[in-house]
C-alpha positions as a printed NumPy array, in Angstrom:
array([[-66.843, -34.588, 173.622],
       [-63.621, -33.575, 175.197],
       [-62.143, -37.018, 174.607],
       [-63.224, -37.011, 170.992],
       [-61.654, -33.548, 170.44 ],
       [-58.368, -34.649, 172.085],
       [-58.314, -37.737, 169.836],
       [-58.915, -35.643, 166.695],
       [-56.144, -33.287, 167.688],
       [-53.776, -36.185, 168.281],
       [-54.637, -37.732, 164.945],
       [-54.084, -34.477, 163.2  ],
       [-50.74 , -33.811, 164.77 ],
       [-49.769, -37.456, 163.711],
       [-50.824, -36.905, 160.233],
       [-48.874, -33.679, 159.937],
       [-45.61 , -35.07 , 161.419],
       [-42.597, -34.868, 159.106],
       [-40.844, -38.089, 160.481],
       [-41.205, -41.215, 162.467],
       [-39.042, -43.594, 164.567],
       [-38.292, -46.907, 162.853],
       [-39.349, -50.042, 164.658],
       [-35.908, -51.444, 164.081],
       [-32.999, -49.806, 165.849],
       [-29.795, -48.946, 164.182],
       [-26.553, -50.405, 165.532],
       [-23.507, -48.055, 165.722],
       [-20.769, -49.543, 163.677],
       [-18.229, -48.124, 166.115],
       [-19.301, -48.734, 169.725],
       [-22.032, -51.389, 168.673],
       [-24.798, -49.766, 170.728],
       [-28.24 , -49.599, 169.385],
       [-30.196, -46.211, 169.006],
       [-33.543, -45.26 , 167.266],
       [-33.41 , -44.361, 163.636],
       [-35.649, -41.246, 162.427],
       [-37.012, -41.471, 159.021],
       [-38.718, -38.738, 157.108],
       [-42.184, -39.393, 155.852],
       [-42.962, -38.967, 152.175],
       [-46.032, -37.778, 150.338],
       [-49.047, -35.87 , 151.424],
       [-47.348, -32.53 , 150.075],
       [-44.349, -32.745, 152.372],
       [-41.757, -32.223, 149.558],
       [-42.794, -29.674, 146.972],
       [-39.757, -29.552, 144.731],
       [-38.708, -26.025, 143.703],
       [-35.721, -24.66 , 141.723],
       [-32.346, -26.363, 141.235],
       [-29.438, -24.047, 141.985],
       [-26.199, -23.658, 140.155],
       [-24.741, -25.74 , 142.961],
       [-27.144, -28.645, 142.079],
       [-29.086, -27.923, 145.27 ],
       [-32.94 , -28.678, 145.193],
       [-34.989, -26.026, 147.078],
       [-38.36 , -27.194, 148.43 ],
       [-41.339, -24.882, 148.361],
       [-42.837, -24.369, 151.909],
       [-46.439, -25.436, 152.469],
       [-48.99 , -24.182, 154.79 ],
       [-49.182, -27.517, 156.533],
       [-45.602, -28.422, 156.958],
       [-43.673, -25.082, 156.447],
       [-40.226, -25.302, 155.146],
       [-38.665, -28.795, 155.049],
       [-35.125, -29.982, 154.769],
       [-35.006, -33.615, 153.55 ],
       [-31.244, -33.505, 153.573],
       [-31.123, -33.579, 157.39 ],
       [-32.472, -37.138, 157.379],
       [-29.718, -38.52 , 155.171],
       [-27.182, -39.024, 158.101],
       [-27.234, -41.043, 161.237],
       [-25.384, -40.327, 164.437],
       [-24.838, -42.45 , 167.432],
       [-25.725, -40.527, 170.627],
       [-23.273, -42.595, 172.696],
       [-19.953, -42.138, 170.767],
       [-20.944, -39.302, 168.326],
       [-19.873, -41.297, 165.318],
       [-21.962, -40.199, 162.315],
       [-22.094, -41.632, 158.806],
       [-24.309, -41.407, 155.709],
       [-26.827, -44.154, 156.377],
       [-25.348, -46.363, 153.682],
       [-22.266, -46.651, 155.765],
       [-24.077, -48.064, 158.845],
       [-22.53 , -51.372, 158.326],
       [-19.818, -53.368, 160.174],
       [-16.338, -51.603, 160.104],
       [-14.023, -54.558, 159.132],
       [-10.796, -52.841, 160.336],
       [-10.659, -52.752, 164.169],
       [ -7.893, -49.907, 164.14 ],
       [-10.485, -47.713, 162.195],
       [-13.345, -48.237, 164.644],
       [-10.933, -47.749, 167.573],
       [ -9.644, -44.523, 166.185],
       [-13.106, -43.259, 165.627],
       [-14.103, -44.159, 169.146],
       [-10.977, -42.633, 170.707],
       [-12.003, -39.183, 169.153],
       [-15.605, -39.352, 170.401],
       [-15.153, -36.542, 172.997],
       [-13.174, -34.503, 170.507],
       [-16.045, -34.623, 167.992],
       [-18.691, -33.71 , 170.692],
       [-16.72 , -30.763, 171.939],
       [-15.88 , -29.49 , 168.312],
       [-19.493, -29.788, 167.29 ],
       [-20.744, -28.02 , 170.393],
       [-18.513, -25.13 , 169.518],
       [-20.36 , -24.52 , 166.213],
       [-23.757, -26.024, 167.053],
       [-24.18 , -25.441, 170.879],
       [-26.831, -27.527, 172.666],
       [-27.396, -29.721, 169.717],
       [-29.726, -32.841, 170.529],
       [-29.283, -36.256, 168.994],
       [-32.096, -37.914, 170.9  ],
       [-35.138, -35.924, 169.782],
       [-36.787, -35.208, 166.398],
       [-34.156, -33.449, 164.528],
       [-34.338, -29.862, 163.591],
       [-32.549, -27.959, 160.916],
       [-29.876, -27.127, 163.616],
       [-29.585, -30.726, 164.955],
       [-29.395, -32.048, 161.429],
       [-26.45 , -29.634, 160.603],
       [-24.648, -30.762, 163.692],
       [-24.98 , -34.381, 162.686],
       [-23.414, -33.496, 159.223],
       [-20.512, -31.856, 160.945],
       [-20.003, -34.883, 163.239],
       [-20.024, -37.093, 160.14 ],
       [-17.439, -34.807, 158.501],
       [-15.213, -35.425, 161.411],
       [-15.976, -39.097, 161.559],
       [-15.017, -39.685, 157.939],
       [-11.743, -37.97 , 158.696],
       [-10.704, -41.139, 160.663],
       [-11.736, -43.621, 157.883],
       [ -9.463, -45.311, 155.6  ],
       [ -9.492, -44.948, 151.735],
       [-11.608, -48.032, 151.175],
       [-14.652, -46.046, 152.584],
       [-14.034, -43.25 , 150.151],
       [-13.894, -40.583, 152.872],
       [-12.659, -37.627, 150.626],
       [-15.547, -37.753, 148.19 ],
       [-18.053, -38.156, 151.086],
       [-16.419, -35.263, 152.975],
       [-16.787, -33.204, 149.801],
       [-20.496, -33.82 , 149.513],
       [-20.971, -33.456, 153.309],
       [-19.052, -30.17 , 153.274],
       [-21.238, -28.766, 150.536],
       [-24.467, -29.855, 152.227],
       [-23.133, -28.195, 155.389],
       [-22.575, -25.032, 153.571],
       [-26.231, -25.139, 152.364],
       [-27.666, -26.018, 155.79 ],
       [-25.73 , -23.446, 157.638],
       [-26.77 , -20.764, 155.099],
       [-30.332, -21.795, 155.845],
       [-29.7  , -21.343, 159.572],
       [-28.377, -17.808, 158.993],
       [-31.394, -16.979, 157.011],
       [-33.672, -18.101, 159.771],
       [-31.353, -16.838, 162.627],
       [-29.042, -13.997, 161.566],
       [-26.357, -12.245, 163.602],
       [-24.884, -15.598, 164.875],
       [-22.073, -15.838, 162.228],
       [-23.659, -18.823, 160.332],
       [-23.158, -16.91 , 157.114],
       [-19.346, -16.976, 157.832],
       [-19.498, -20.583, 158.867],
       [-21.233, -21.35 , 155.554],
       [-18.458, -19.773, 153.608],
       [-15.864, -21.912, 155.541],
       [-17.85 , -25.055, 154.613],
       [-17.807, -23.941, 150.952],
       [-14.084, -23.624, 150.936],
       [-13.893, -27.015, 152.686],
       [-16.071, -28.375, 150.032],
       [-13.829, -26.961, 147.263],
       [-10.829, -28.538, 148.935],
       [-12.376, -31.942, 149.244],
       [-13.835, -32.002, 145.823],
       [-10.613, -31.13 , 144.14 ],
       [ -8.663, -33.601, 146.456],
       [-11.12 , -36.343, 145.56 ],
       [-10.273, -35.782, 141.801],
       [ -6.431, -35.805, 142.645],
       [ -6.892, -39.014, 144.561],
       [ -8.767, -40.58 , 141.69 ],
       [ -6.148, -39.581, 139.232],
       [ -3.322, -40.991, 141.407],
       [ -5.448, -44.089, 142.221],
       [ -5.029, -43.624, 146.026],
       [ -8.805, -43.422, 146.465],
       [-11.278, -44.712, 143.884],
       [-13.819, -41.956, 144.284],
       [-15.486, -42.632, 141.057],
       [-16.76 , -45.881, 142.309],
       [-19.132, -44.181, 144.8  ],
       [-22.736, -45.236, 144.04 ],
       [-24.153, -41.812, 144.373],
       [-22.539, -38.54 , 144.002],
       [-25.536, -36.402, 144.759],
       [-24.607, -33.706, 145.729],
       [-28.322, -33.358, 146.924],
       [-30.626, -36.307, 147.504],
       [-32.984, -36.019, 144.595],
       [-30.59 , -36.673, 141.621],
       [-27.287, -38.371, 141.099],
       [-25.149, -36.189, 138.82 ],
       [-22.271, -38.653, 138.673],
       [-18.667, -37.92 , 138.066],
       [-19.526, -35.196, 135.522],
       [-21.207, -33.408, 138.445],
       [-17.93 , -33.801, 140.428],
       [-15.977, -32.176, 137.793],
       [-18.454, -29.362, 137.194],
       [-18.632, -28.599, 140.946],
       [-14.821, -28.498, 141.224],
       [-14.932, -25.597, 138.582],
       [-18.067, -23.877, 140.116],
       [-16.659, -23.887, 143.65 ],
       [-13.348, -22.648, 142.439],
       [-15.041, -19.739, 140.537],
       [-17.211, -18.818, 143.388],
       [-15.173, -19.725, 146.507],
       [-11.667, -19.932, 145.436],
       [ -8.84 , -17.694, 146.584],
       [ -8.237, -14.27 , 145.151],
       [ -4.917, -13.405, 146.766],
       [ -2.767, -14.901, 144.012],
       [ -4.438, -13.801, 140.788],
       [ -2.167, -15.689, 138.467],
       [ -2.873, -19.014, 140.385],
       [ -6.513, -18.194, 140.266],
       [ -6.488, -17.71 , 136.517],
       [ -4.525, -20.883, 136.092],
       [ -7.069, -22.936, 138.131],
       [ -9.984, -21.19 , 136.239],
       [ -8.303, -22.07 , 132.913],
       [ -8.108, -25.703, 133.938],
       [-11.708, -25.767, 135.084],
       [-12.716, -24.358, 131.717],
       [-10.95 , -27.06 , 129.911],
       [-12.591, -29.78 , 132.122],
       [-16.061, -28.12 , 131.569],
       [-15.469, -28.17 , 127.92 ],
       [-15.057, -32.042, 128.057],
       [-18.563, -32.217, 129.655],
       [-19.89 , -30.409, 126.431],
       [-18.371, -32.883, 124.221],
       [-19.569, -35.817, 126.185],
       [-23.145, -34.133, 126.385],
       [-23.632, -33.627, 122.685],
       [-23.034, -37.299, 122.005],
       [-24.877, -38.885, 124.888],
       [-28.461, -38.797, 125.628],
       [-27.786, -40.079, 129.315],
       [-26.262, -36.803, 130.475],
       [-28.657, -34.88 , 132.861],
       [-29.993, -31.897, 131.015],
       [-29.817, -29.448, 134.107],
       [-26.128, -30.263, 134.556],
       [-25.473, -29.421, 130.888],
       [-27.222, -26.08 , 131.201],
       [-25.439, -25.185, 134.297],
       [-22.164, -26.329, 132.839],
       [-22.644, -24.04 , 129.873],
       [-23.421, -21.081, 132.048],
       [-20.261, -21.782, 134.176],
       [-18.287, -22.131, 130.976],
       [-19.475, -18.689, 129.774],
       [-18.625, -17.185, 133.236],
       [-15.147, -18.71 , 133.209],
       [-14.508, -17.36 , 129.606],
       [-15.587, -13.96 , 130.592],
       [-13.374, -13.761, 133.721],
       [-10.388, -15.102, 131.799],
       [-10.891, -12.793, 128.869],
       [-11.464,  -9.785, 131.17 ],
       [ -8.08 , -10.432, 132.743],
       [ -6.305, -10.913, 129.316],
       [ -5.063, -14.365, 130.4  ]])
């Protein structure tokens, strides 16, 4: 009977697991060493989609069986040998030797920097919210060493925004450790990278608009319109307030860009409905602040 009970417990634990290790190992594109890939399981009530925030972030309703789940944390891979981290789609051969050498040379720097924000992170066990956030931060630093052909600015924008979400979740679960402040820092980084990606696209120094999936979350691709929307939203919510005239100028520019989304949306059935709804709300908020300041 004891053996039967133990087998039953083991089966129940396996069934309730959130992830599994792939049979095929991933090869680090930097140091070329293999490491196991963790993949989130799907189905069986693991992902109960909730609301979509104004930041286009999908919340997932906790279940009695699995609790709170964070699908985003499985979207990045990180080599436990050299601490190079990428979105999984970039785990391919890096053609430029100087790029891989540059990333490898900064291995220890990434490890130390990550440890300062996420102490005792672990890359070799089933990832937690904390470990997943650490991997995103390692990816943020890794893309800093990549050339324009890998579209690092746009990817750093998406990664920074996801880091803001993940660290906010860490703060909610474990307050008094300054992760609310860290989340605000990542929001401001996201603002910088999103706006810089648009600048690079306009100047043709980095073809950000060619990225296959702009997210920003993993359940829906909101395309380049989503990028323009987030530039305006992040400016409104997290932009600087020291120079009021500069702020009003940027908000006015954002309002004009958002208005273009409306024009496109009315004539196209392909525009995501939720994006248009949030864009209208943002347009109204921008109009209110600009009018209130007699701009």
